Amino acid sequence: MAERLFTRPTEPARPPRVARHGRARRVVPPPSWTVLGMLLVVLAGVLFVGAYANAAFVPDRQHTDHGQTRVPADVVDGGPILTAADGDVRSYRLPARTLALTFDDGPDPTWTPEILRVLAKYDVPATFFVMGSQVARHPGLVRDMVVAGHEIGVHTFTHPDLATLPGWRRRLEYAQTQLALASAAGVEATLVRFPYSSFANAIDDHDWPLVTEAGDLGYLTVLNDTDSLDWERPGVDRVVANAVPPGYSGAITLWHDAGGDRAQTVAALDRYIPLMKERGYRFTTVTEGLNLALAAAGIDQRAVANPPASGADRWRGTILAWAVRGADATLGLFGILFVVVGVLTIGRTVMLFVLALRHARRRRSRTWAWGPPVTDPVSVVVPAYNEKEGIAAAVRSLAGGDHPGGIEVIVVDDGSTDGTADIVDALGLSNVRVVRKPNGGKSSALNTGVALARHDLIVMVDGDTVLERDSVRRLVQPFADPQVGAVAGNVKVGNRTSLIAKWQHIEYVIGFNLDRRLYETLRCMSTVPGAIGAFRRQALRYAGGVSDDTLAEDTDITMAVGRAGWKVVYEETARAWTEAPATMGQLWKQRYRWSYGTMQAMWKHRRSLLDQGASGRYTRRCLLFLSLFGVLLPLMAPVIDLLAIYGLFFLDRTATAIAWLVMLGVQFLTAAVAFRLDREKLGVLWVLPLQQFVYRQLMYLVLLQSVVTALTGGRLGWQKLRRTGLEPAVSSGNG
């Protein structure tokens, strides 16, 4: 076995890798911030369209009369149809025994078809004042209205209070609704009804400029004579009574086909129409009623209801409709993802609290022990490539370990060009050997060290890692259980001075060490960290040695050991201090390699999902948790941030802020538990809120690019990090 491991074919990992068959593998370029920026701009545009099209509104209500000063008296005392173009103001009423049914706020996919059914039942035309955003969403309903002979009017695009908007916004509200109508039914509208409008005698100086502006734009402003008040849902009898005009006067009646439950409206119409027909009323559209009024007044002029729209407006309207429906679909998808993320987050948190705490209680029990003390000698393998900054401190910490069976340290210099091997030789430590070999990658160096190791308990430690004096002794104690094949140690961030390092420190304690407690309990540990891990030689033999098939050789070998039926456990008291990346660029490189390599390992071991026995059980659990919490949850987690930003701008800011603070509170609670279990000081958690705004987003992007790399078949280089070396004092405690 030793000979096979030593002579295992390898491929160079540093610098860029080459395939075994001599064919160069593509190295993925760094992330394109231009492309990312463009995607963010597009996403922001989609969310803005969604926010605009989903603007909330209050159902129509009677407008408060503030008193009239500049409003002409014949308007205040006139009818509900107003023309005010070029200063020529006129108002009209419908003739006696003439009714126009008008419906606001639609179309609605639930209630508009019901109302159309009642109108068709009695062969009655109506006028629908539609919202452009709803027309874009439900164009088929508008086409049905036009085909059935009903009239369409403008009720703005998003139902705002027009008097509070600047002129350009008002014109945009009208124009966008016209484009939506052009796309949906190929028509234009000449009628407009303002949101929250009421009777003619309620028009005041607040509203009058809207009327004159609409007239200059070519619109007829339509108010109403009788309001059914169906939006209040006072009961069917009350709705019918409200809509009956006094005497036998003509009237434009106000109803709603959207904006809430309209069951009373449908039932009231089914009684109102035959009732008014029995009283001798005829039903018309608003334009038809206006033409009757013009004819009765002897005016030789006819209004046109819905003239055809131009081809250009139809195309522009189609693009608008696509934008609205696309934004709706995006927001709907985000809503689903938000629920999924919430369920996964809560599920993971509950499991961490229940299982990780149970793991900690069991370990701290006075009766807990792995078995008799393990005193067998240990071989420590240190793969080293250009580690001159930290190799001396790392080797000294290993050679000075207090394991009673003795420690041999094998430093495998993997073609270093910075004198790493010479630094180790100069230490003159009797239990340290240096092996020089051509560069072949980390897996090649590890296999070389294992092959040369004299003992059956193998500890693997990175060349930039400093161990505490008792770490090796504590790390190998789980081997008292003959079923244990590998042990993960407790990796600590040594350089905690910078903000980036503090964030990583929090991540190590919560995301790595707390998770390992959970995964040991579930028998699905996926990674024995390269910084500090121990293996039985027999387990390595069963697993086939350390493979160079992936960039995450630690995950790959751990999964192979787990599939072979060995237990993989976590020993939190065996601490190792590593140097975390100090810049965003270095952090990106490291995490990019980790996440991409993990996906490679998952793909490599996928076929064992169908295995029987221990291999299948381990793989199904391991890949399930890695897929859900290592890939799917981080990929979808940005939805939380996007919806938080969206909510602050377009939804209830207080509710959004409270929801975000609750999420942060859950993270604080999880962090506090993890830090207490790891005996870490809580003071560093003051940077946790800041982590939400920079660090998390970087991790999202890293994982996203890793997924893109995997899907496109790219090949990632080793991404060697720059090291500055840990201070020896770091290894002295657990501060």
XYZ file of C-alpha atoms in Angstrom, residues 167-532:
366
model
C -47.550 66.589 -14.022
C -45.115 64.201 -15.704
C -46.181 61.366 -13.419
C -49.851 61.976 -14.155
C -49.223 61.924 -17.888
C -47.166 58.756 -17.455
C -50.055 57.106 -15.588
C -52.391 57.835 -18.501
C -49.903 56.922 -21.231
C -48.896 53.594 -19.698
C -52.527 52.585 -19.326
C -53.115 53.442 -22.972
C -50.161 51.277 -23.993
C -51.480 48.393 -21.923
C -54.892 48.713 -23.622
C -53.242 48.859 -27.039
C -51.393 45.625 -26.324
C -54.337 43.812 -24.742
C -57.213 44.758 -27.056
C -55.805 46.994 -29.795
C -57.817 50.028 -28.678
C -57.380 53.431 -27.097
C -59.530 55.039 -24.429
C -61.074 58.521 -24.516
C -62.575 58.377 -21.037
C -60.728 58.847 -17.757
C -61.811 58.521 -14.165
C -59.450 59.679 -11.432
C -58.872 57.422 -8.433
C -60.822 58.505 -5.364
C -63.079 60.768 -7.434
C -66.743 61.180 -6.576
C -69.598 63.478 -7.614
C -69.352 66.689 -9.595
C -70.269 68.791 -6.564
C -67.252 67.385 -4.707
C -64.755 68.885 -7.179
C -62.636 71.572 -5.529
C -59.447 73.472 -6.257
C -57.529 70.366 -5.277
C -59.105 68.387 -8.143
C -59.958 70.955 -10.761
C -56.462 71.150 -12.342
C -56.712 67.407 -13.015
C -59.897 67.930 -14.992
C -58.500 70.754 -17.127
C -55.240 68.875 -17.717
C -57.105 65.731 -18.780
C -59.247 67.816 -21.110
C -56.154 69.305 -22.759
C -54.876 65.732 -23.247
C -58.112 64.835 -25.071
C -59.921 62.950 -22.309
C -63.493 63.152 -21.119
C -63.553 63.078 -17.320
C -66.228 60.746 -15.954
C -67.507 61.031 -12.386
C -70.706 59.415 -11.096
C -74.226 60.272 -9.962
C -74.823 57.355 -7.626
C -72.275 55.328 -5.674
C -73.242 51.764 -4.785
C -70.621 51.826 -2.003
C -70.070 48.149 -2.740
C -66.471 48.474 -1.559
C -67.837 48.858 1.978
C -69.686 45.498 1.590
C -72.778 46.767 3.489
C -74.961 43.870 2.252
C -76.658 43.159 -1.052
C -79.865 45.056 -0.204
C -77.931 48.158 0.777
C -75.770 48.030 -2.369
C -78.877 47.853 -4.573
C -80.566 50.708 -2.729
C -77.463 52.901 -2.971
C -77.344 52.485 -6.760
C -80.965 53.479 -7.438
C -81.158 57.112 -8.679
C -83.864 59.449 -7.361
C -87.082 59.517 -9.350
C -86.519 58.457 -12.926
C -83.381 60.502 -13.542
C -80.531 59.141 -15.584
C -77.360 58.242 -13.778
C -73.832 56.950 -14.030
C -73.546 54.372 -11.262
C -70.281 53.424 -9.606
C -69.369 49.797 -8.908
C -66.132 47.821 -8.512
C -64.934 44.631 -10.156
C -61.659 44.413 -8.173
C -59.994 45.586 -4.987
C -61.351 42.917 -2.655
C -64.214 40.478 -2.213
C -66.882 41.442 -4.757
C -69.395 38.687 -4.086
C -71.938 41.272 -2.885
C -71.381 43.290 -6.057
C -72.127 40.281 -8.271
C -75.250 39.372 -6.282
C -76.454 42.995 -6.231
C -76.074 43.353 -9.998
C -78.106 40.197 -10.516
C -80.976 41.929 -8.714
C -80.345 45.546 -9.732
C -80.411 45.108 -13.511
C -83.836 43.368 -13.779
C -85.221 45.758 -11.136
C -84.237 48.837 -13.133
C -85.418 47.324 -16.403
C -88.836 46.758 -14.821
C -88.856 50.465 -13.974
C -88.332 51.332 -17.604
C -84.604 52.068 -17.577
C -82.274 51.352 -20.430
C -78.599 50.563 -19.956
C -75.861 52.164 -22.042
C -72.178 52.756 -21.978
C -70.940 56.190 -20.887
C -70.095 57.257 -24.443
C -73.427 56.037 -25.796
C -75.220 57.919 -23.014
C -73.197 61.062 -23.807
C -74.147 60.821 -27.459
C -77.801 60.535 -26.440
C -77.376 63.642 -24.289
C -75.702 65.520 -27.164
C -78.455 64.543 -29.553
C -81.133 65.637 -27.074
C -79.377 69.016 -26.788
C -79.285 69.357 -30.571
C -75.492 69.207 -30.711
C -74.217 67.732 -33.972
C -71.271 65.957 -32.423
C -70.558 62.352 -31.574
C -68.030 60.861 -29.171
C -66.111 57.713 -30.095
C -65.744 55.066 -27.404
C -62.556 53.084 -28.103
C -60.805 53.965 -31.349
C -58.179 51.515 -32.644
C -54.622 51.909 -31.388
C -51.646 52.360 -33.674
C -49.301 49.506 -34.465
C -46.421 51.267 -32.682
C -48.471 51.605 -29.506
C -49.384 47.930 -29.660
C -45.702 46.939 -29.793
C -44.739 49.329 -27.030
C -47.653 48.075 -24.970
C -46.553 44.483 -25.481
C -43.097 45.303 -24.128
C -44.701 47.034 -21.143
C -46.927 44.029 -20.479
C -43.936 41.685 -20.675
C -42.075 43.879 -18.183
C -44.979 43.854 -15.707
C -45.591 40.130 -15.983
C -41.859 39.418 -15.825
C -41.552 41.529 -12.695
C -44.535 39.767 -11.152
C -43.016 36.382 -11.950
C -39.685 37.458 -10.454
C -41.310 38.717 -7.271
C -43.393 35.560 -7.073
C -40.264 33.451 -7.437
C -38.552 35.520 -4.772
C -41.526 34.947 -2.503
C -41.242 31.182 -2.963
C -37.490 31.279 -2.426
C -38.006 33.396 0.687
C -40.240 30.693 2.144
C -37.769 27.954 1.185
C -34.855 29.886 2.690
C -36.870 30.489 5.847
C -37.767 26.825 6.207
C -34.173 25.702 5.601
C -32.769 28.316 7.974
C -35.206 27.496 10.753
C -34.740 23.760 10.213
C -30.963 24.067 10.332
C -31.107 26.279 13.429
C -33.389 23.866 15.265
C -31.163 20.909 14.393
C -28.076 22.802 15.491
C -29.606 23.693 18.830
C -31.023 20.236 19.501
C -28.286 17.973 18.158
C -25.204 20.134 18.637
C -26.175 20.937 22.221
C -26.835 17.264 22.885
C -23.400 16.488 21.434
C -21.787 19.087 23.698
C -23.582 17.838 26.819
C -22.542 14.274 26.118
C -18.892 15.266 25.623
C -18.816 17.293 28.817
C -20.319 14.531 30.889
C -17.984 13.208 33.594
C -18.546 9.678 32.348
C -17.657 10.482 28.738
C -14.553 8.835 27.265
C -13.571 7.495 23.875
C -12.063 4.496 25.614
C -8.658 3.730 27.098
C -6.067 6.478 26.491
C -4.473 6.188 23.049
C -0.686 6.088 23.429
C 0.289 4.664 20.050
C 2.933 6.736 18.243
C 1.709 9.260 15.686
C 3.055 10.387 12.322
C 2.268 13.975 11.352
C 2.402 14.753 7.632
C 2.854 18.411 6.634
C 2.508 19.167 2.890
C 4.403 22.396 2.216
C 4.592 24.573 -0.868
C 6.263 27.976 -0.458
C 5.372 28.239 3.232
C 8.466 30.089 4.436
C 6.443 32.600 6.466
C 4.796 30.092 8.783
C 6.548 26.736 8.414
C 8.974 27.184 11.321
C 6.231 27.993 13.855
C 4.081 25.165 12.524
C 6.825 22.534 12.746
C 7.944 23.637 16.213
C 4.386 23.353 17.527
C 4.092 19.831 16.102
C 7.487 18.577 17.232
C 6.872 19.877 20.750
C 3.555 18.101 21.220
C 2.978 16.204 24.469
C 1.585 12.972 22.992
C 3.002 10.195 25.207
C 3.543 7.738 22.377
C 5.806 10.110 20.523
C 5.370 12.202 17.388
C 7.251 11.980 14.128
C 6.868 14.968 11.808
C 7.282 14.500 8.051
C 7.466 17.746 6.098
C 6.931 17.043 2.405
C 8.353 19.952 0.433
C 6.301 19.963 -2.764
C 8.714 21.759 -5.057
C 8.904 24.977 -3.059
C 10.980 27.804 -4.533
C 11.251 29.954 -1.396
C 13.536 27.769 0.735
C 10.805 26.170 2.829
C 12.714 22.882 3.197
C 15.915 24.669 4.207
C 14.050 26.539 6.968
C 12.822 23.234 8.407
C 16.273 21.643 8.158
C 17.759 24.603 9.989
C 15.490 23.943 12.976
C 17.515 20.828 13.780
C 14.616 18.976 15.413
C 15.312 15.278 15.974
C 11.770 14.052 15.342
C 11.327 16.024 12.111
C 12.129 14.712 8.641
C 12.109 16.721 5.430
C 11.228 15.065 2.139
C 11.854 16.990 -1.059
C 9.907 16.151 -4.216
C 8.970 17.818 -7.480
C 5.756 19.829 -7.437
C 2.780 17.522 -7.827
C -0.017 19.053 -5.820
C -1.172 18.765 -2.238
C -2.677 15.288 -2.630
C 0.616 14.011 -4.034
C 2.512 15.483 -1.095
C 0.102 13.942 1.413
C 0.295 10.514 -0.219
C 4.078 10.743 -0.191
C 4.095 11.562 3.507
C 1.666 8.750 4.322
C 3.781 6.277 2.388
C 6.897 7.291 4.345
C 5.165 7.449 7.731
C 6.327 4.842 10.243
C 3.115 4.714 12.268
C -0.522 3.770 11.668
C -2.066 6.899 13.181
C -1.646 9.678 10.619
C -2.221 13.351 11.415
C -2.366 15.769 8.480
C -1.607 19.436 9.135
C -1.263 22.355 6.726
C 2.074 24.115 6.571
C 0.609 27.417 7.776
C -1.043 25.954 10.887
C 0.139 26.135 14.495
C -1.079 23.491 16.965
C -1.381 23.786 20.706
C 0.894 21.550 22.758
C -1.803 18.993 23.556
C -3.595 19.089 20.181
C -2.077 15.929 18.675
C -2.656 13.956 21.878
C -6.291 15.063 22.054
C -6.840 14.596 18.329
C -5.956 10.875 18.328
C -7.945 9.911 21.442
C -11.108 9.045 19.425
C -9.133 6.181 17.843
C -9.774 4.318 21.103
C -13.042 3.481 19.363
C -12.070 0.892 16.721
C -14.897 2.100 14.444
C -13.420 5.615 14.148
C -11.496 6.059 10.923
C -10.978 9.826 10.860
C -11.069 12.746 13.306
C -11.658 16.422 12.553
C -9.932 18.955 14.785
C -11.019 22.415 15.850
C -9.647 25.059 13.473
C -9.204 28.558 14.864
C -8.399 31.824 13.116
C -5.108 33.097 14.510
C -4.844 36.520 12.868
C -7.979 38.164 14.268
C -6.845 41.780 14.107
C -8.572 42.849 10.866
C -12.305 43.110 10.276
C -12.153 40.457 7.535
C -10.365 38.067 9.892
C -12.934 38.678 12.626
C -15.707 37.781 10.205
C -13.892 34.558 9.348
C -13.378 33.821 13.030
C -17.146 34.027 13.532
C -17.714 31.847 10.494
C -15.255 29.211 11.706
C -16.897 28.973 15.110
C -20.489 28.947 13.832
C -20.361 27.608 10.311
C -17.667 24.995 10.691
C -17.211 23.854 14.275
C -20.863 23.976 15.327
C -21.835 22.204 12.120
C -19.323 19.438 12.818
C -21.062 18.649 16.086
C -24.294 18.270 14.144
C -22.785 16.168 11.368
C -21.019 13.818 13.768
C -24.327 13.181 15.512
C -26.001 12.428 12.169
C -23.050 10.289 10.957
C -22.541 12.405 7.843
C -19.338 14.425 8.447
C -18.281 15.678 5.030
C -14.912 17.319 5.738
C -11.978 16.604 8.001
C -10.173 19.943 7.614
C -6.770 19.993 6.001
C -5.562 22.284 8.782
C -5.888 19.531 11.399
